[in-house]
Coordinates of C-alpha atoms in Angstrom, one line a residue:
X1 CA 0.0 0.0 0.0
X2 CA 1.2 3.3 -0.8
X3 CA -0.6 6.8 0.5
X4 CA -1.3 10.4 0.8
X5 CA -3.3 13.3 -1.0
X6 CA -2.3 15.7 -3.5
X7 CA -2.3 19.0 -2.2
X8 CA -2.5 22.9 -3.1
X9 CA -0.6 25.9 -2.4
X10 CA -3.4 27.1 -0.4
X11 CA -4.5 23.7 1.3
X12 CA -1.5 21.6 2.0
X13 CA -1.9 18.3 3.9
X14 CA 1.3 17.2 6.4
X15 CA 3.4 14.9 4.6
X16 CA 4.1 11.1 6.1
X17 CA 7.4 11.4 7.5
X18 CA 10.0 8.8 6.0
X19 CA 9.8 5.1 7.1
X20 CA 6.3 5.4 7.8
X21 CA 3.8 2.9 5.9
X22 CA 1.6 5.0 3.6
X23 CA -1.6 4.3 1.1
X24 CA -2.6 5.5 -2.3
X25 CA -5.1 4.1 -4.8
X26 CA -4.1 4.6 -8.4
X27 CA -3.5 8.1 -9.5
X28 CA -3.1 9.5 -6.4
X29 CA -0.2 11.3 -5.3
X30 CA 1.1 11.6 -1.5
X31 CA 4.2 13.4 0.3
X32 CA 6.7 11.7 2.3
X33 CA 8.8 14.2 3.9
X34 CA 12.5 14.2 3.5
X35 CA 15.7 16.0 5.2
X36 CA 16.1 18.4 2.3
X37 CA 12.2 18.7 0.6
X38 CA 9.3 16.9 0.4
X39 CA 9.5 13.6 -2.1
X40 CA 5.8 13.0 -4.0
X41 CA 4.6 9.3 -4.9
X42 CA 1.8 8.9 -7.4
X43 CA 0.4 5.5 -8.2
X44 CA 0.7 5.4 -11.8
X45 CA -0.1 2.0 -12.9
X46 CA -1.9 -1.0 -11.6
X47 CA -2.1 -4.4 -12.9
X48 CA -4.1 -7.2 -11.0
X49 CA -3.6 -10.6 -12.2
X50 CA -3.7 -12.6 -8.4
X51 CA -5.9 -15.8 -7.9
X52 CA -9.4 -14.3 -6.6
X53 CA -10.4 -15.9 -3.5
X54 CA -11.3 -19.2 -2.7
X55 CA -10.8 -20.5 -6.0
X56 CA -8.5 -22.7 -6.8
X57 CA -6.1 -21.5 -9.3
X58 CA -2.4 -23.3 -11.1
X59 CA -0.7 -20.2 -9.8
X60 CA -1.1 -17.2 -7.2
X61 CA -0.5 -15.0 -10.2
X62 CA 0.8 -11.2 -9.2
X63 CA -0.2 -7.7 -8.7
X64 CA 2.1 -5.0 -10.5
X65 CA 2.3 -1.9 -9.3
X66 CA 4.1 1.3 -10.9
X67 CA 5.1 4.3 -8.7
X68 CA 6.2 7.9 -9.8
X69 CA 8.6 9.8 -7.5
X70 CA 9.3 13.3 -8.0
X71 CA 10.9 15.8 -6.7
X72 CA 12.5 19.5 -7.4
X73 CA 15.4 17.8 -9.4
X74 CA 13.6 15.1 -11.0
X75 CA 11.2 11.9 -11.4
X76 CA 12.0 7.9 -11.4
X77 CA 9.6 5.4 -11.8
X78 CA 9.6 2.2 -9.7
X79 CA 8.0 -1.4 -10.8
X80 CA 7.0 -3.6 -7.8
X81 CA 4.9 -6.4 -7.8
X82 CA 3.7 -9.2 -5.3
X83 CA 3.1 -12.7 -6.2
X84 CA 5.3 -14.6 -8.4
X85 CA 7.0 -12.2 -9.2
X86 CA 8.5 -11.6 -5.4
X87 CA 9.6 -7.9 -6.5
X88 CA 8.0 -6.1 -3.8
X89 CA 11.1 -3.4 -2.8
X90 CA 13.2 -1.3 -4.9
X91 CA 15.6 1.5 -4.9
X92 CA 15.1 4.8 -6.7
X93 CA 17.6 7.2 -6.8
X94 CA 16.8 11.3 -6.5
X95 CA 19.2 14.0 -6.8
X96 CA 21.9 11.9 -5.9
X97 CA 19.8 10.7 -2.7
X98 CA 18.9 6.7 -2.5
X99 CA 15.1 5.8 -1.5
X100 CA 14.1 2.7 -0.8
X101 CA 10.4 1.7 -1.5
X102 CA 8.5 -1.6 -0.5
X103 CA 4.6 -2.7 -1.5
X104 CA 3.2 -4.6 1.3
X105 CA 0.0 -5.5 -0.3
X106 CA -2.7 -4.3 -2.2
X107 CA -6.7 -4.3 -1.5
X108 CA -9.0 -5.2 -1.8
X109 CA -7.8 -9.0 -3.1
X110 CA -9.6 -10.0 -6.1
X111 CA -13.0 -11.6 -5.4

C-alpha cells in the first residue's frame, strides 16, 4: 500500500514522514517528507492478475504496481509487484539521494 493526497498551495496536507507505511489508490499522489524537501509518490499504474479468492487456481499469479517519485530535481519510476513475481522493494535514486520503496499489499484482493 502506498498513500497520501495531493495537495494545493493554499491547502496543503502534512506529509508522512520517512519510514512510515503510507496508502494511495491509483493516481493518487502523496508526500513523504525528506531531510532536504518533500518527495511526492503517485500510483501510476496498476495491474491485478492474483488468484481471486477461494478458487482454486495453477498459480497465485501477481499484482504490478508502478510508482512515480518526484521531486525538485527530477522523477524515477519504480516497478514492484507481489506474487510470483517476489519484487516487492526497490531503490530509486533522487538528486543523488537513494530511496528505498516496499509494497506490502494491495486491497481489496480479487473476489
Amino acid at each position: 500500500m502506498l498513500g497520501l493526497v495531493q495537495c494545493t498551495k493554499d491547502q496543503e496536507d502534512p506529509a508522512v514522514a520517512l519510514g512510515e507505511k503510507i496508502e494511495l489508490k491509483v493516481q493518487q499522489t502523496g508526500r513523504v517528507a525528506t531531510a532536504t524537501a518533500p518527495v511526492q509518490l503517485t500510483v501510476t499504474q496498476l495491474l491485478e492478475a492474483r488468484c481471486p479468492a477461494n478458487v482454486d487456481c495453477v498459480s497465485p499469479g501477481s499484482v504490478d504496481v508502478t510508482v512515480e517519485l518526484r521531486d525538485k530535481a527530477g522523477k524515477q519510476q519504480a516497478a514492484l509487484c507481489l506474487g510470483e513475481c517476489r519484487n516487492e522493494s526497490a531503490a530509486v535514486v533522487l538528486d543523488a539521494v537513494p530511496y528505498w520503496l516496499r509494497l506490502t499489499s494491495v486491497d481489496p484482493y480479487p473476489t
